[in-house]
Amino acid sequence: MALRRKLDRYPGGGKLPMQIQGSLTIDGVLVVPVEAYTFAVTGTIAVATGKSRIYLEHDYVVETVRAAVHTAPAGAALVVDVNKNGTTIYTDQANRPSIAVGTNSATGNNPAVTTLAAGDYLTVDVDQVGSATAGADLTVTVRVRRAN
């Protein structure tokens, strides 16, 4: 499996947008094209509106969204939201990735908006953190496949 990583550091904190591209080949046949965009926040997580943008170079379809933390939230779940051009992809807010108390990861279910066009941008909001322990070292990965 070959991977290429592009990492850009943005001013204003520990947010690190990242793109990972790769593909899986079995006996020389391309099986699963993989592209993922990852947002990361180091340290204790706080409620915040996403400021780091990842601009898309191609047309994509959202496959999955996964949020993960190194330090699990306590007292309440940690909830994130993914936005396309500043608007949530989860019109049903109950489907957003929600890391339950004492756990370290969660996936978002059935985003309403799955089509992404070249030139669109993605951001991630932290909508809720744990009430006793906020959670720390967050990554949110948006896995996509090319639309064409």
Tab-separated table of N, CA and C in Angstrom:
chain	number	residue	atom	x	y	z
A	1	MET	N	0.852	-1.166	0.000
A	1	MET	CA	0.000	0.000	0.000
A	1	MET	C	0.902	1.235	0.000
A	2	ALA	N	0.720	2.089	-0.965
A	2	ALA	CA	1.521	3.298	-1.062
A	2	ALA	C	0.717	4.480	-0.560
A	3	LEU	N	1.342	5.327	0.243
A	3	LEU	CA	0.653	6.502	0.779
A	3	LEU	C	1.460	7.743	0.488
A	4	ARG	N	0.758	8.826	0.193
A	4	ARG	CA	1.391	10.125	0.054
A	4	ARG	C	0.750	11.050	1.058
A	5	ARG	N	1.539	11.807	1.791
A	5	ARG	CA	0.988	12.676	2.822
A	5	ARG	C	1.361	14.114	2.532
A	6	LYS	N	0.370	14.978	2.628
A	6	LYS	CA	0.581	16.410	2.480
A	6	LYS	C	0.160	17.055	3.794
A	7	LEU	N	1.069	17.780	4.425
A	7	LEU	CA	0.793	18.360	5.731
A	7	LEU	C	1.053	19.850	5.662
A	8	ASP	N	0.062	20.646	6.030
A	8	ASP	CA	0.191	22.098	6.071
A	8	ASP	C	-0.116	22.575	7.476
A	9	ARG	N	0.714	23.448	8.015
A	9	ARG	CA	0.471	24.009	9.343
A	9	ARG	C	-0.157	25.376	9.159
A	10	TYR	N	-1.215	25.614	9.875
A	10	TYR	CA	-1.923	26.875	9.792
A	10	TYR	C	-1.673	27.684	11.051
A	11	PRO	N	-1.565	29.020	10.902
A	11	PRO	CA	-1.368	29.847	12.088
A	11	PRO	C	-2.602	29.816	12.983
A	12	GLY	N	-2.391	30.088	14.249
A	12	GLY	CA	-3.520	30.218	15.155
A	12	GLY	C	-3.779	28.997	16.006
A	13	GLY	N	-2.778	28.180	16.236
A	13	GLY	CA	-3.018	27.064	17.142
A	13	GLY	C	-2.493	25.761	16.608
A	14	GLY	N	-2.943	24.696	17.262
A	14	GLY	CA	-2.436	23.373	16.964
A	14	GLY	C	-3.266	22.636	15.943
A	15	LYS	N	-3.959	23.324	15.061
A	15	LYS	CA	-4.786	22.646	14.070
A	15	LYS	C	-3.931	22.279	12.870
A	16	LEU	N	-3.984	21.019	12.483
A	16	LEU	CA	-3.169	20.537	11.388
A	16	LEU	C	-4.032	19.849	10.345
A	17	PRO	N	-4.445	20.526	9.270
A	17	PRO	CA	-5.152	19.817	8.205
A	17	PRO	C	-4.169	18.924	7.454
A	18	MET	N	-4.627	17.788	7.023
A	18	MET	CA	-3.755	16.847	6.364
A	18	MET	C	-4.539	16.085	5.302
A	19	GLN	N	-3.899	15.773	4.187
A	19	GLN	CA	-4.511	14.934	3.177
A	19	GLN	C	-3.657	13.686	3.035
A	20	ILE	N	-4.315	12.541	3.030
A	20	ILE	CA	-3.623	11.281	2.817
A	20	ILE	C	-4.263	10.637	1.603
A	21	GLN	N	-3.438	10.239	0.654
A	21	GLN	CA	-3.946	9.572	-0.528
A	21	GLN	C	-3.253	8.232	-0.669
A	22	GLY	N	-3.952	7.275	-1.213
A	22	GLY	CA	-3.334	5.989	-1.426
A	22	GLY	C	-4.275	5.067	-2.144
A	23	SER	N	-3.813	3.883	-2.396
A	23	SER	CA	-4.653	2.881	-3.020
A	23	SER	C	-4.159	1.509	-2.601
A	24	LEU	N	-5.044	0.570	-2.638
A	24	LEU	CA	-4.724	-0.803	-2.304
A	24	LEU	C	-4.690	-1.606	-3.595
A	25	THR	N	-3.594	-2.298	-3.837
A	25	THR	CA	-3.517	-3.161	-5.007
A	25	THR	C	-3.294	-4.595	-4.568
A	26	ILE	N	-4.000	-5.495	-5.208
A	26	ILE	CA	-3.842	-6.923	-4.970
A	26	ILE	C	-3.540	-7.558	-6.316
A	27	ASP	N	-2.394	-8.224	-6.394
A	27	ASP	CA	-1.944	-8.836	-7.651
A	27	ASP	C	-1.964	-7.848	-8.800
A	28	GLY	N	-1.544	-6.589	-8.516
A	28	GLY	CA	-1.432	-5.583	-9.558
A	28	GLY	C	-2.748	-4.942	-9.983
A	29	VAL	N	-3.855	-5.282	-9.330
A	29	VAL	CA	-5.153	-4.717	-9.689
A	29	VAL	C	-5.555	-3.685	-8.638
A	30	LEU	N	-5.904	-2.478	-9.083
A	30	LEU	CA	-6.357	-1.443	-8.169
A	30	LEU	C	-7.701	-1.852	-7.599
A	31	VAL	N	-7.772	-1.985	-6.272
A	31	VAL	CA	-8.980	-2.480	-5.630
A	31	VAL	C	-9.784	-1.358	-4.980
A	32	VAL	N	-9.151	-0.573	-4.121
A	32	VAL	CA	-9.882	0.438	-3.364
A	32	VAL	C	-9.112	1.760	-3.397
A	33	PRO	N	-9.587	2.751	-4.171
A	33	PRO	CA	-8.931	4.057	-4.096
A	33	PRO	C	-9.303	4.728	-2.775
A	34	VAL	N	-8.312	5.315	-2.127
A	34	VAL	CA	-8.542	5.900	-0.807
A	34	VAL	C	-8.038	7.337	-0.804
A	35	GLU	N	-8.869	8.239	-0.322
A	35	GLU	CA	-8.434	9.599	-0.045
A	35	GLU	C	-9.070	10.002	1.263
A	36	ALA	N	-8.309	10.679	2.093
A	36	ALA	CA	-8.830	11.101	3.386
A	36	ALA	C	-8.284	12.475	3.717
A	37	TYR	N	-9.132	13.293	4.293
A	37	TYR	CA	-8.739	14.610	4.771
A	37	TYR	C	-8.862	14.595	6.284
A	38	THR	N	-7.797	14.994	6.957
A	38	THR	CA	-7.760	14.901	8.415
A	38	THR	C	-7.504	16.267	9.040
A	39	PHE	N	-8.328	16.603	10.025
A	39	PHE	CA	-8.151	17.790	10.849
A	39	PHE	C	-7.659	17.307	12.208
A	40	ALA	N	-6.724	18.016	12.807
A	40	ALA	CA	-6.210	17.620	14.111
A	40	ALA	C	-6.080	18.834	15.016
A	41	VAL	N	-6.419	18.642	16.280
A	41	VAL	CA	-6.254	19.676	17.302
A	41	VAL	C	-5.499	19.029	18.456
A	42	THR	N	-4.357	19.592	18.806
A	42	THR	CA	-3.568	19.047	19.903
A	42	THR	C	-3.958	19.721	21.217
A	43	GLY	N	-3.815	18.973	22.292
A	43	GLY	CA	-4.127	19.502	23.617
A	43	GLY	C	-5.598	19.326	23.964
A	44	THR	N	-6.003	19.990	25.047
A	44	THR	CA	-7.382	19.907	25.528
A	44	THR	C	-8.318	20.540	24.508
A	45	ILE	N	-9.421	19.861	24.237
A	45	ILE	CA	-10.368	20.311	23.220
A	45	ILE	C	-11.353	21.301	23.833
A	46	ALA	N	-11.694	22.332	23.073
A	46	ALA	CA	-12.690	23.326	23.490
A	46	ALA	C	-13.715	23.471	22.377
A	47	VAL	N	-14.919	23.887	22.731
A	47	VAL	CA	-15.943	24.174	21.732
A	47	VAL	C	-15.410	25.276	20.825
A	48	ALA	N	-15.501	25.064	19.512
A	48	ALA	CA	-14.948	26.033	18.562
A	48	ALA	C	-15.545	25.839	17.182
A	49	THR	N	-15.585	26.925	16.445
A	49	THR	CA	-15.982	26.885	15.038
A	49	THR	C	-14.722	26.701	14.214
A	50	GLY	N	-14.774	25.782	13.255
A	50	GLY	CA	-13.598	25.480	12.439
A	50	GLY	C	-13.092	26.680	11.672
A	51	LYS	N	-11.800	26.937	11.783
A	51	LYS	CA	-11.186	28.046	11.072
A	51	LYS	C	-10.237	27.560	9.982
A	52	SER	N	-9.712	26.358	10.154
A	52	SER	CA	-8.813	25.794	9.145
A	52	SER	C	-9.648	25.188	8.030
A	53	ARG	N	-9.326	25.558	6.813
A	53	ARG	CA	-10.073	25.067	5.651
A	53	ARG	C	-9.190	24.147	4.818
A	54	ILE	N	-9.801	23.081	4.310
A	54	ILE	CA	-9.145	22.247	3.315
A	54	ILE	C	-9.947	22.413	2.033
A	55	TYR	N	-9.280	22.964	1.004
A	55	TYR	CA	-9.923	23.145	-0.294
A	55	TYR	C	-9.736	21.886	-1.127
A	56	LEU	N	-10.772	21.498	-1.837
A	56	LEU	CA	-10.758	20.261	-2.611
A	56	LEU	C	-10.340	20.533	-4.049
A	57	GLU	N	-9.515	19.647	-4.568
A	57	GLU	CA	-9.009	19.782	-5.931
A	57	GLU	C	-9.825	19.003	-6.954
A	58	HIS	N	-10.685	18.096	-6.484
A	58	HIS	CA	-11.470	17.236	-7.370
A	58	HIS	C	-12.900	17.139	-6.850
A	59	ASP	N	-13.755	16.470	-7.612
A	59	ASP	CA	-15.108	16.153	-7.161
A	59	ASP	C	-15.045	14.850	-6.361
A	60	TYR	N	-15.743	14.821	-5.209
A	60	TYR	CA	-15.703	13.659	-4.332
A	60	TYR	C	-17.095	13.297	-3.828
A	61	VAL	N	-17.175	12.099	-3.257
A	61	VAL	CA	-18.345	11.642	-2.517
A	61	VAL	C	-17.852	11.258	-1.122
A	62	VAL	N	-18.513	11.771	-0.078
A	62	VAL	CA	-18.129	11.448	1.298
A	62	VAL	C	-18.509	9.999	1.584
A	63	GLU	N	-17.549	9.234	2.064
A	63	GLU	CA	-17.775	7.833	2.432
A	63	GLU	C	-18.011	7.695	3.934
A	64	THR	N	-17.072	8.191	4.742
A	64	THR	CA	-17.186	8.094	6.204
A	64	THR	C	-16.543	9.306	6.860
A	65	VAL	N	-16.955	9.545	8.094
A	65	VAL	CA	-16.317	10.562	8.937
A	65	VAL	C	-16.037	9.888	10.277
A	66	ARG	N	-14.803	9.994	10.751
A	66	ARG	CA	-14.437	9.409	12.042
A	66	ARG	C	-13.739	10.474	12.882
A	67	ALA	N	-14.159	10.551	14.135
A	67	ALA	CA	-13.503	11.424	15.112
A	67	ALA	C	-12.832	10.530	16.149
A	68	ALA	N	-11.655	10.940	16.598
A	68	ALA	CA	-10.928	10.162	17.600
A	68	ALA	C	-10.169	11.116	18.511
A	69	VAL	N	-10.024	10.705	19.771
A	69	VAL	CA	-9.256	11.476	20.755
A	69	VAL	C	-8.283	10.556	21.472
A	70	HIS	N	-7.205	11.141	21.957
A	70	HIS	CA	-6.274	10.369	22.774
A	70	HIS	C	-6.813	10.252	24.202
A	71	THR	N	-7.299	11.373	24.736
A	71	THR	CA	-7.912	11.385	26.072
A	71	THR	C	-9.422	11.437	25.903
A	72	ALA	N	-10.110	10.424	26.413
A	72	ALA	CA	-11.565	10.314	26.250
A	72	ALA	C	-12.293	11.401	27.038
A	73	PRO	N	-13.455	11.836	26.532
A	73	PRO	CA	-14.259	12.794	27.292
A	73	PRO	C	-14.909	12.110	28.498
A	74	ALA	N	-15.206	12.907	29.533
A	74	ALA	CA	-15.921	12.406	30.713
A	74	ALA	C	-17.027	13.402	31.049
A	75	GLY	N	-18.142	12.876	31.537
A	75	GLY	CA	-19.261	13.718	31.929
A	75	GLY	C	-20.251	13.984	30.820
A	76	ALA	N	-19.792	14.054	29.586
A	76	ALA	CA	-20.649	14.253	28.409
A	76	ALA	C	-19.851	13.832	27.181
A	77	ALA	N	-20.555	13.551	26.107
A	77	ALA	CA	-19.903	13.163	24.855
A	77	ALA	C	-19.198	14.353	24.220
A	78	LEU	N	-18.215	14.067	23.385
A	78	LEU	CA	-17.550	15.069	22.568
A	78	LEU	C	-18.164	14.956	21.173
A	79	VAL	N	-18.723	16.056	20.664
A	79	VAL	CA	-19.455	16.039	19.392
A	79	VAL	C	-18.794	17.000	18.409
A	80	VAL	N	-18.554	16.514	17.196
A	80	VAL	CA	-17.979	17.360	16.148
A	80	VAL	C	-18.936	17.416	14.956
A	81	ASP	N	-18.720	18.409	14.118
A	81	ASP	CA	-19.531	18.584	12.915
A	81	ASP	C	-18.591	18.884	11.758
A	82	VAL	N	-18.893	18.359	10.594
A	82	VAL	CA	-18.125	18.633	9.383
A	82	VAL	C	-18.965	19.561	8.512
A	83	ASN	N	-18.322	20.586	7.983
A	83	ASN	CA	-19.011	21.574	7.152
A	83	ASN	C	-18.431	21.612	5.752
A	84	LYS	N	-19.315	21.770	4.784
A	84	LYS	CA	-18.934	22.002	3.387
A	84	LYS	C	-19.264	23.462	3.101
A	85	ASN	N	-18.253	24.251	2.783
A	85	ASN	CA	-18.439	25.677	2.487
A	85	ASN	C	-19.182	26.396	3.609
A	86	GLY	N	-18.921	25.992	4.862
A	86	GLY	CA	-19.492	26.662	6.017
A	86	GLY	C	-20.839	26.138	6.488
A	87	THR	N	-21.405	25.132	5.807
A	87	THR	CA	-22.706	24.569	6.174
A	87	THR	C	-22.544	23.082	6.484
A	88	THR	N	-23.184	22.632	7.557
A	88	THR	CA	-23.040	21.246	7.993
A	88	THR	C	-23.411	20.246	6.891
A	89	ILE	N	-22.731	19.113	6.905
A	89	ILE	CA	-23.133	18.014	6.018
A	89	ILE	C	-24.135	17.108	6.726
A	90	TYR	N	-24.373	17.386	8.026
A	90	TYR	CA	-25.311	16.598	8.835
A	90	TYR	C	-26.563	17.421	9.133
A	91	THR	N	-27.536	17.389	8.233
A	91	THR	CA	-28.773	18.135	8.504
A	91	THR	C	-29.524	17.509	9.670
A	92	ASP	N	-29.353	16.212	9.900
A	92	ASP	CA	-29.861	15.569	11.118
A	92	ASP	C	-28.700	15.565	12.109
A	93	GLN	N	-28.724	16.514	13.037
A	93	GLN	CA	-27.605	16.704	13.953
A	93	GLN	C	-27.308	15.474	14.813
A	94	ALA	N	-28.263	14.576	14.972
A	94	ALA	CA	-28.041	13.351	15.742
A	94	ALA	C	-27.058	12.413	15.048
A	95	ASN	N	-26.778	12.643	13.765
A	95	ASN	CA	-25.869	11.779	13.012
A	95	ASN	C	-24.414	12.226	13.076
A	96	ARG	N	-24.128	13.368	13.687
A	96	ARG	CA	-22.748	13.854	13.782
A	96	ARG	C	-21.888	12.871	14.584
A	97	PRO	N	-20.590	12.818	14.319
A	97	PRO	CA	-19.726	11.978	15.142
A	97	PRO	C	-19.781	12.425	16.605
A	98	SER	N	-20.093	11.496	17.498
A	98	SER	CA	-20.244	11.783	18.915
A	98	SER	C	-19.444	10.746	19.700
A	99	ILE	N	-18.329	11.179	20.269
A	99	ILE	CA	-17.478	10.275	21.033
A	99	ILE	C	-18.063	10.157	22.430
A	100	ALA	N	-18.567	8.980	22.756
A	100	ALA	CA	-19.238	8.748	24.035
A	100	ALA	C	-18.256	8.844	25.199
A	101	VAL	N	-18.787	9.125	26.378
A	101	VAL	CA	-18.000	9.201	27.608
A	101	VAL	C	-17.175	7.925	27.756
A	102	GLY	N	-15.889	8.102	28.025
A	102	GLY	CA	-15.008	6.969	28.278
A	102	GLY	C	-14.541	6.224	27.041
A	103	THR	N	-14.911	6.688	25.847
A	103	THR	CA	-14.453	6.033	24.619
A	103	THR	C	-13.551	6.983	23.841
A	104	ASN	N	-12.899	6.450	22.820
A	104	ASN	CA	-11.908	7.242	22.105
A	104	ASN	C	-12.227	7.530	20.652
A	105	SER	N	-13.305	6.962	20.101
A	105	SER	CA	-13.606	7.280	18.706
A	105	SER	C	-15.075	7.044	18.398
A	106	ALA	N	-15.503	7.645	17.288
A	106	ALA	CA	-16.882	7.486	16.816
A	106	ALA	C	-16.925	7.836	15.335
A	107	THR	N	-17.891	7.273	14.646
A	107	THR	CA	-18.124	7.642	13.256
A	107	THR	C	-19.434	8.410	13.162
A	108	GLY	N	-19.513	9.255	12.142
A	108	GLY	CA	-20.763	9.954	11.856
A	108	GLY	C	-21.604	9.070	10.960
A	109	ASN	N	-22.905	9.121	11.133
A	109	ASN	CA	-23.801	8.269	10.351
A	109	ASN	C	-24.562	9.067	9.311
A	110	ASN	N	-24.581	8.575	8.091
A	110	ASN	CA	-25.427	9.087	7.019
A	110	ASN	C	-25.466	10.607	6.895
A	111	PRO	N	-24.357	11.232	6.508
A	111	PRO	CA	-24.446	12.667	6.271
A	111	PRO	C	-25.432	12.941	5.136
A	112	ALA	N	-26.192	14.021	5.250
A	112	ALA	CA	-27.179	14.366	4.223
A	112	ALA	C	-26.494	14.897	2.966
A	113	VAL	N	-25.384	15.573	3.147
A	113	VAL	CA	-24.636	16.135	2.016
A	113	VAL	C	-23.412	15.263	1.803
A	114	THR	N	-23.356	14.592	0.671
A	114	THR	CA	-22.213	13.712	0.398
A	114	THR	C	-21.450	14.111	-0.860
A	115	THR	N	-21.978	15.007	-1.664
A	115	THR	CA	-21.279	15.413	-2.881
A	115	THR	C	-20.429	16.643	-2.604
A	116	LEU	N	-19.188	16.562	-3.027
A	116	LEU	CA	-18.229	17.651	-2.866
A	116	LEU	C	-17.650	17.961	-4.239
A	117	ALA	N	-17.558	19.235	-4.567
A	117	ALA	CA	-17.046	19.640	-5.877
A	117	ALA	C	-15.676	20.291	-5.738
A	118	ALA	N	-14.904	20.221	-6.804
A	118	ALA	CA	-13.611	20.901	-6.824
A	118	ALA	C	-13.841	22.369	-6.482
A	119	GLY	N	-13.026	22.892	-5.569
A	119	GLY	CA	-13.171	24.281	-5.135
A	119	GLY	C	-13.948	24.429	-3.843
A	120	ASP	N	-14.751	23.410	-3.467
A	120	ASP	CA	-15.418	23.429	-2.156
A	120	ASP	C	-14.352	23.341	-1.071
A	121	TYR	N	-14.720	23.738	0.147
A	121	TYR	CA	-13.803	23.572	1.264
A	121	TYR	C	-14.516	22.905	2.435
A	122	LEU	N	-13.731	22.198	3.228
A	122	LEU	CA	-14.223	21.527	4.428
A	122	LEU	C	-13.670	22.224	5.664
A	123	THR	N	-14.495	22.281	6.710
A	123	THR	CA	-14.063	22.719	8.034
A	123	THR	C	-14.686	21.775	9.051
A	124	VAL	N	-14.166	21.805	10.263
A	124	VAL	CA	-14.707	20.984	11.343
A	124	VAL	C	-14.969	21.875	12.548
A	125	ASP	N	-16.176	21.746	13.120
A	125	ASP	CA	-16.535	22.436	14.360
A	125	ASP	C	-16.507	21.433	15.503
A	126	VAL	N	-16.118	21.897	16.682
A	126	VAL	CA	-16.300	21.117	17.904
A	126	VAL	C	-17.535	21.704	18.569
A	127	ASP	N	-18.640	20.956	18.541
A	127	ASP	CA	-19.926	21.455	19.039
A	127	ASP	C	-20.134	21.217	20.531
A	128	GLN	N	-19.476	20.184	21.074
A	128	GLN	CA	-19.641	19.858	22.493
A	128	GLN	C	-18.416	19.104	22.960
A	129	VAL	N	-18.013	19.342	24.205
A	129	VAL	CA	-16.904	18.605	24.812
A	129	VAL	C	-17.399	17.964	26.103
A	130	GLY	N	-16.603	17.067	26.652
A	130	GLY	CA	-16.961	16.445	27.922
A	130	GLY	C	-17.097	17.499	29.014
A	131	SER	N	-18.041	17.303	29.941
A	131	SER	CA	-18.275	18.304	30.988
A	131	SER	C	-17.300	18.172	32.164
A	132	ALA	N	-16.829	16.974	32.458
A	132	ALA	CA	-15.859	16.776	33.545
A	132	ALA	C	-14.437	16.780	32.982
A	133	THR	N	-14.223	16.056	31.901
A	133	THR	CA	-12.972	16.056	31.144
A	133	THR	C	-13.349	16.311	29.701
A	134	ALA	N	-12.824	17.377	29.125
A	134	ALA	CA	-13.215	17.785	27.774
A	134	ALA	C	-12.843	16.744	26.723
A	135	GLY	N	-11.698	16.116	26.892
A	135	GLY	CA	-11.112	15.267	25.856
A	135	GLY	C	-9.891	15.997	25.311
A	136	ALA	N	-8.941	15.246	24.760
A	136	ALA	CA	-7.723	15.888	24.259
A	136	ALA	C	-7.200	15.172	23.030
A	137	ASP	N	-6.468	15.950	22.225
A	137	ASP	CA	-5.779	15.454	21.029
A	137	ASP	C	-6.764	14.821	20.052
A	138	LEU	N	-7.549	15.670	19.440
A	138	LEU	CA	-8.627	15.274	18.530
A	138	LEU	C	-8.148	15.181	17.093
A	139	THR	N	-8.576	14.129	16.398
A	139	THR	CA	-8.443	14.064	14.940
A	139	THR	C	-9.821	13.753	14.358
A	140	VAL	N	-10.125	14.400	13.256
A	140	VAL	CA	-11.360	14.132	12.517
A	140	VAL	C	-10.949	13.833	11.090
A	141	THR	N	-11.296	12.636	10.623
A	141	THR	CA	-10.913	12.197	9.289
A	141	THR	C	-12.153	12.037	8.430
A	142	VAL	N	-12.143	12.713	7.284
A	142	VAL	CA	-13.220	12.614	6.304
A	142	VAL	C	-12.683	11.764	5.160
A	143	ARG	N	-13.240	10.561	4.998
A	143	ARG	CA	-12.806	9.638	3.950
A	143	ARG	C	-13.719	9.832	2.750
A	144	VAL	N	-13.112	10.040	1.583
A	144	VAL	CA	-13.863	10.321	0.366
A	144	VAL	C	-13.373	9.435	-0.777
A	145	ARG	N	-14.221	9.335	-1.794
A	145	ARG	CA	-13.793	8.697	-3.059
A	145	ARG	C	-14.067	9.682	-4.170
A	146	ARG	N	-13.281	9.596	-5.211
A	146	ARG	CA	-13.468	10.501	-6.360
A	146	ARG	C	-14.777	10.203	-7.054
A	147	ALA	N	-15.468	11.274	-7.428
A	147	ALA	CA	-16.785	11.129	-8.059
A	147	ALA	C	-16.660	10.746	-9.522
A	148	ASN	N	-15.574	11.085	-10.181
A	148	ASN	CA	-15.425	10.754	-11.604
A	148	ASN	C	-14.156	10.026	-11.868
